Each structure stands twice: as C-alpha cells, then as structure tokens.
Amino acid sequence: MKSALKALALSAALAASAAVANAETPVYLDDTQDIEARVQDALSRMTTSEKIAIIHAQSKFSSPGVQRLGIPGIWCTDGPHGIRPDVLWDEWEQAGATNDSCVAFPALTCLAATWDPQMSALYGKSIGEEARYRQKNVLLGPGVNINRTPLNGRSFEYMGEDPYLSSVMVVPYIQGVQANGVAACVKHYALNNQEVDRDHVNVLVDDRTLHEIYLPAFKAAVKDGGAWAIMPGYNKYNGDHACENSVLLLDILKGDWGFDGVAISDWGAVHNTEKVATNGLDMEFGSWTNGLNWGASNAYDNYYLAKPYQKLIEEGKMDTKDLDDKAARVLRLIMRTEMNRNRPYGSLNSDEHYAAARTIGANGTVLLKNEGNLLPIAPTAKKVLVVGENAIKMMTVGGGSSSLKVQHETLPLDGIRKMAADKGIEIVYERGYVGDVTGEYNGVTTGQDLNDSRTAEQLIADAVKAAKDADMVIFIGGLNKSDHQDAEGTDRLAYELPYNQNTVISALAKANPNTVVVNLTGNAYAMPWKDEVPAIVQGWYFGSEAGNALADVLFGEVNPSGKMPFTMAAALTDYAAHATADPEMYPGVNGDVTYKEGLDVGYRHTDKLKPARVNYAFGHGLSYTTFELGQASLSTKELTQDGTVTVTVPVTNTGSREGAEVVQVYVRDVKSTLARPMKELKAFQKVTLKPGQTEVVKLTLDKNAFAFYNADTKQWEVEPGKFEILVGTASDNIAARLPLNITAKNLAWKD
Ligand code: BGC
C-alpha cells in the first residue's frame, strides 16, 4: 500500500513537472554546454517583451534578466579606477550602503606611465576582484580615448596620447578584469576627446587619422583583449551620435573587428529609437526621459529601446532581427559573467589590493628632472618642508563618474610624514596657496575642512619663511578633481597651473635652492619655473595609496621608472589642436569640431617644431640610477616579404642602484608617398637591472609597425622603401637609428 501511494505521488509529481515544462521549460543552465547553444536556447524561449526588457536599464545601473527563466540581471559599476559606491534605484543620491567602500587604484594616466603591461595585468586583476566581490557584472572602464588636447577634463581616465602605448596597456587590464567573470566595458567609443559640448559635439576627422590615432586602442581592446562590452560615448561622429553611428558600431566594431559583446550606451547618450535600434547599439542606460520631456523619474519603460521600440516592432514597422541580435549579446554577457559558476568570488579592500595600488602608483611616477641628485631625499636632511594643497587634499572624491568612496586614503603629507619619521627626518608643512576647498561628489564627502583664511600674500610669505629654515622643500601641487581642472563634464580653461601656483613655486625656489616640485595631475601644464628648480616629479591621482606611493619614490624605496604617456609641451599652442587657436579645431563651431591637425597629436606634432617646444617629451622619465644602451642591431636589413624584424639592444645599469629602464622603438618611414609622422612608437619593453647588470632586449616588429591606413582602399598598407628603426629611452632620446629596407610588395590587409 505504502509503495502504491509512493508511486502515485511520484507520477503526480512527474505530471506536474511535465506541465511546468510544457508551459516554460527552464533554460538549460548546464554550464558545461557551449555558451552559444545556451544563448540560442534562452533566446528561443523569450517573448518580445522579455527581449525588450533585457536591452535597457531598469535602474540607474542595472538591467533585469529574465526572472521567468531564471536568468539573472546585470549590474554595472564605474570604473575605471575603483568600484563606485552604490546609488539609489532611480536617483543619483547615495544608497547609504556600508559595504561599498573600496580601494581606489591610481588613475589610468599613472597606469600608462608605468609602461609596464604587468602593472596593467595587476590593475585589472585587482579592480576586477573588487567588482566581483561587490557583485557587479560590468565594470565601466577602462578608458582609452587619446589625449588630443591637454584641456580635456577626462584625460586622467585615459592612457595618454599614443595609440600604440594605450593599445598595449589596455589588453592586460581587460583580461585581468574578465578573469573574474566581470566584463570590462571599454569607453568612450570613439573620438570622445573633449568635455566642452560633450553631449553633442560632432567630430569631423579624416579616415586615416581615425584609424591610425583614435581607433587602435579600441581595436586592441576588442581583438586582443577580448572585451565583453564597449561603451559608445556621448559625442557625434560625422553627424551621428556614437550610440547611433552605423559606421562606428556596425561597420567597424561588429564588422571589421568581429565584436561579439555588448555595446552599452553611455548614460543618457541615446536620442533616437530607429537609429539606435538598427545601427548597432545593444543596451541603453541612463536616459532620463518619458519620451517627451527630459526629467521624468522611473522612465525606464519609455527608454528609446523600451516601449517605443516594442511599439515599432508590434506595428510591423521594424523587424525582430536586430532585437534578437541585441538580446543574444546581452544573454551572452550574462552567461559570461553572472551565470559563470566557475568564476572566483573576488575580494574587497584586501592587503593585496592596497599593495597593488601602491606599486602601480610608485611605478607610474615620473622623475622629470633631478639636478645634483637632489632626490631621493638624503638621509642627512634634518628638516623637510612640504608645501601645497595637493599634499593634504583627498583626491579620490570628485572628477565625475570615477569618483569613489574609499575605505582609506593616505594623503601625500601623511605618507611622507610616516616614512620621514622612520628615518628621523622632521617634516613641517605650509599651505602655500588655497585652491579648491570643496570635497563632495554625489553625496560622498571627504569630511576635510581645507579652509584657510590667510591672504594669498600671507600664505606665500609663511611658506617662504619656512622654506628658508628647511634643508629641502617639496612642493606638492598641480590640478585637482574640481570643475575646469581634471573633471568630467568640463574642460580646463587654461594650460597654466591654477591658484597662483607658479608664483608660489618661484618664491620657494628663490628661498631654498633645494626645492622639488611634485605635481599631481591628469594632464600636461605650463612650467614657467622649470629652470628655477633642480628637481621635478610628475605624479598622478594615485588613489588610496597616494601618500605611500609618493613617499616610496621621494625617499628612494622605489626607484622611479615611469615615463611620460603624453607630451609636456611648453605652451598650449604647441599642441596642434591649439596651434592656430582655430575655434573650429577646439572647442568647435556650431557643434562641429574638426581635427584638421590629422595625425599630428602629441609628439607626432612637436617632433616637427624647430626649436623643440617641449618641456618633457613623450617617453621621458629619469631614474636614480643611470642606463646605457649598447650597440643596437636588426635581424635583417631588408624585408623582402611579409615577415618580422627583431631589434636587439643590450641595456646596462651603469649606476649604483637597482632600477628599471624602458627601451622604446620608434619607426620612421624615410620616404613615403603620403606624409607620415617623423616617428611612431611601435615596440617597448621595461627591464629591471641590478647595478652593473646588462640585459639584451629583443623586440620584434611585424608589418603593423610599418603600415599606414589607406583611406581610399580602406586597408592597411606598407609602402616599400627605406625605413629607420629608432631605438632609445624617450621619444627625444634616440640612441640608434638603424636602416631597414622594405622590398616586400603588395603588403596590404584589412582590419
Ligand atoms: C560617463 C561614463 C560613466 C557613466 C555612468 C557617464 O556620464 O560618461 O563614463 O560610466 O556616466 O556613471
């Protein structure tokens, strides 16, 4: 009897489960199956409404999955320097969580300045672990827009001026993040090079420049890094917003580069349903509209890719092909991330993450000048005066969407004090100038009171007095994360350092010959005091470990090895975009900005100036030791067919400390039909050497190093003829020029 009852119960249960299965068979979740099969399986079970739901936001940073099928949603987070604190569902105000404080990693300019892909891998791994622990699936970063103008408020979120450097550096970051089952969303695709009129500015640029300067880092992110997401930006290109731009999204990204991930709109960057539906965008975030008026709350159903899109489909005005493609991509993203059961758990605020932030910060610090070996701070120094607002200002709050809520931030002054105490050195502090005393972003406050009621004259007088009484002065200034400095939403208004800092520096230099200038910025700036001070250090927004990373370098615990990721020109007009003060080139006229300078970005322009109008060149950076490059050679003098050439060069540490040098290889096309830059970076390698040690560096160049983009044939081409391979340690410090003859014919290929 008992067994009969059991059998009855079992068959009832089976019948019930069959009924459920018939109604809605659960999605095949077995993650041993191929993702594509699972994507198609899930897609085949979804209704049009469900597909519409997953391609747009449901809150400020999330989109729903498909609850009915057990498919989880997506949670995005900024990016790119740390995991942003949580905001409310439909408001930008803080959610007030107690578990969303993070480690702030150095700004991406600093990462680029390490010229070390291993640092990039460490960065990606660490920030990816923080994102994973915070249960985010998409990290809105890294940023790889090219530094076209030093006025761009967002340069600090990017990797400098050179397409090759940023292409190399972006790849390990992405791979590190994605190893955690978190998607990197590379931004802002493409040509998002200024903040003035950022929502609508229409960029006009020739095809060759687009492909040679502004696209390579995105291409590397997609093709080499395998990025699972990309963020089309706010700006327009050739008349269409990036999110609605079929050339950028369909032809190039999804066509030429074969991108299989998700194109996620920048927040509020979508403007038109038909265009966005058909031109390659996959997900819409941040729109703030009810379809008619700007400013409706909980307007998600009215997003361009929500009900308006569904209506067009239901009315038969649009087919479902694009919708299916978008939904499939979103499903693929979910399966790569949230539904990947094998991904690690991540970690937050770990010792390893602080150590990573510190290491990357110290390794990205650039020693620009060091006359008389003033640095590192000598153990014999008894009293060191620190001057400047950036020594005491928290810099992790502010700057726009990259603003963070940190668990800890060691200020420069505190880091220096701590290390000095260990060495028996007395540190005194003077403010020198008052810059910006605010410290709030989106409800996160620094809690610092930086007010000082002294007049500018008094501040200088006090600093000068203290400088006369010190063995050494360390000025720590630069820019900050306030509007019109290094901040999203606004560009800088001038190339000069703000807040009277030039006067302060000159006064200090007069008062004490042992004055070191340390500037923390995300951009280049004027240095009228360059010859007045013996030592200059370029620092960045270092994040949580600012003080410790800086102290490591100033006291010589870490031997600086950073190299400039952009050109520090003498004046704003030494950047081609500003050379003629042509408003059509910057900031644009009637909504158009025209990149008339073409390829002449950064050193590609200043290389042509006679005399050189550069304070510190791209690739420049000193060390506390010295290096010498030995005789460089090429594996061949002639390339007769598609092949490679290897550059070999011995590097010797000729000083008395361990240190690292970056061997840089530039290529010059000696004679070409089309005008080409005087030189272009095509390979580099950082080597760490003990005193007296020599290492033979070998760097291989393939056809990509010699090619230009032919806008007529829409392909990369190598023109046969004479080339020069330039080997050096900075773009203005070339030790060897090796001739190479390319006789290979018909070297041409598409992306
Ligand atoms: C920024 C993006 C950011 C997004 C979400 C936008 O304003 O341009 O970089 O990821 O907001 O915060």
XYZ file of N, CA, C and O in Angstrom, residues 16 131 137 142 155 166 192 196 210 221 265 299 362 418 422 434 466-467 485 527 553 578 588 600 615-616 622:
108
model
N 3.107 16.927 -12.863
C 3.137 18.366 -12.550
C 4.373 19.003 -13.194
O 4.283 20.059 -13.815
N 35.291 44.417 -8.086
C 33.990 44.449 -8.762
C 33.225 43.157 -8.490
O 32.031 43.167 -8.194
N 28.626 43.014 -12.515
C 28.960 42.189 -13.687
C 29.695 42.953 -14.770
O 30.331 42.357 -15.624
N 38.127 50.026 -18.926
C 38.974 51.218 -18.875
C 38.645 52.208 -19.988
O 37.919 51.876 -20.918
N 41.130 63.518 -19.317
C 42.386 62.840 -19.699
C 42.855 61.866 -18.631
O 43.457 60.833 -18.940
N 48.694 52.926 -25.578
C 47.409 52.586 -24.962
C 46.900 51.231 -25.441
O 46.248 50.517 -24.684
N 35.904 60.667 -28.278
C 35.376 61.432 -27.149
C 36.569 62.138 -26.490
O 37.079 61.702 -25.479
N 33.866 69.886 -23.521
C 33.047 71.022 -23.954
C 32.007 70.486 -24.939
O 32.358 69.786 -25.888
N 41.461 58.694 -38.083
C 40.571 57.880 -37.250
C 41.201 56.518 -36.989
O 41.289 56.062 -35.845
N 41.564 46.446 -27.655
C 40.694 46.029 -26.543
C 39.751 44.927 -26.999
O 39.494 43.961 -26.274
N 25.277 51.876 -24.089
C 25.314 53.332 -24.296
C 25.918 54.032 -23.092
O 25.763 53.569 -21.958
N 11.636 56.328 -15.632
C 11.184 56.433 -17.023
C 11.616 55.246 -17.868
O 11.530 55.297 -19.083
N 53.694 53.989 -7.459
C 55.130 54.306 -7.417
C 55.778 54.058 -8.781
O 56.608 54.833 -9.238
N 55.097 59.738 7.630
C 55.307 58.405 8.204
C 56.699 57.890 7.841
O 57.449 57.425 8.717
N 60.317 57.351 10.282
C 61.161 56.147 10.352
C 62.628 56.478 10.113
O 63.520 55.749 10.529
N 45.706 78.534 -1.530
C 44.431 77.849 -1.329
C 43.793 77.659 -2.699
O 43.598 78.618 -3.440
N 59.253 79.502 6.079
C 59.548 78.112 6.473
C 60.584 77.488 5.534
O 61.423 76.687 5.960
N 60.533 77.862 4.246
C 61.477 77.296 3.266
C 62.908 77.680 3.612
O 63.835 76.882 3.444
N 39.162 71.581 -13.868
C 40.516 71.066 -13.618
C 40.572 69.720 -14.354
O 40.384 69.721 -15.556
N 55.131 75.168 -17.431
C 56.139 75.128 -16.356
C 57.074 76.324 -16.457
O 58.276 76.153 -16.732
N 58.811 56.843 -3.668
C 59.694 57.401 -4.699
C 60.565 58.516 -4.127
O 61.778 58.561 -4.368
N 45.611 73.255 -30.908
C 45.523 74.638 -30.424
C 46.501 75.571 -31.144
O 46.553 76.762 -30.834
N 35.284 73.895 -31.151
C 34.280 73.623 -32.172
C 33.412 74.843 -32.436
O 33.328 75.746 -31.608
N 48.770 64.728 -36.360
C 49.714 65.498 -35.536
C 49.241 65.656 -34.090
O 48.930 66.752 -33.627
N 58.711 70.751 -22.938
C 59.388 70.728 -21.642
C 59.862 69.315 -21.328
O 61.016 69.099 -20.975
N 58.949 68.355 -21.461
C 59.335 66.956 -21.280
C 58.627 66.119 -22.324
O 57.413 66.208 -22.485
N 63.285 59.845 -15.781
C 64.616 59.537 -15.250
C 64.532 58.491 -14.144
O 63.448 58.048 -13.763
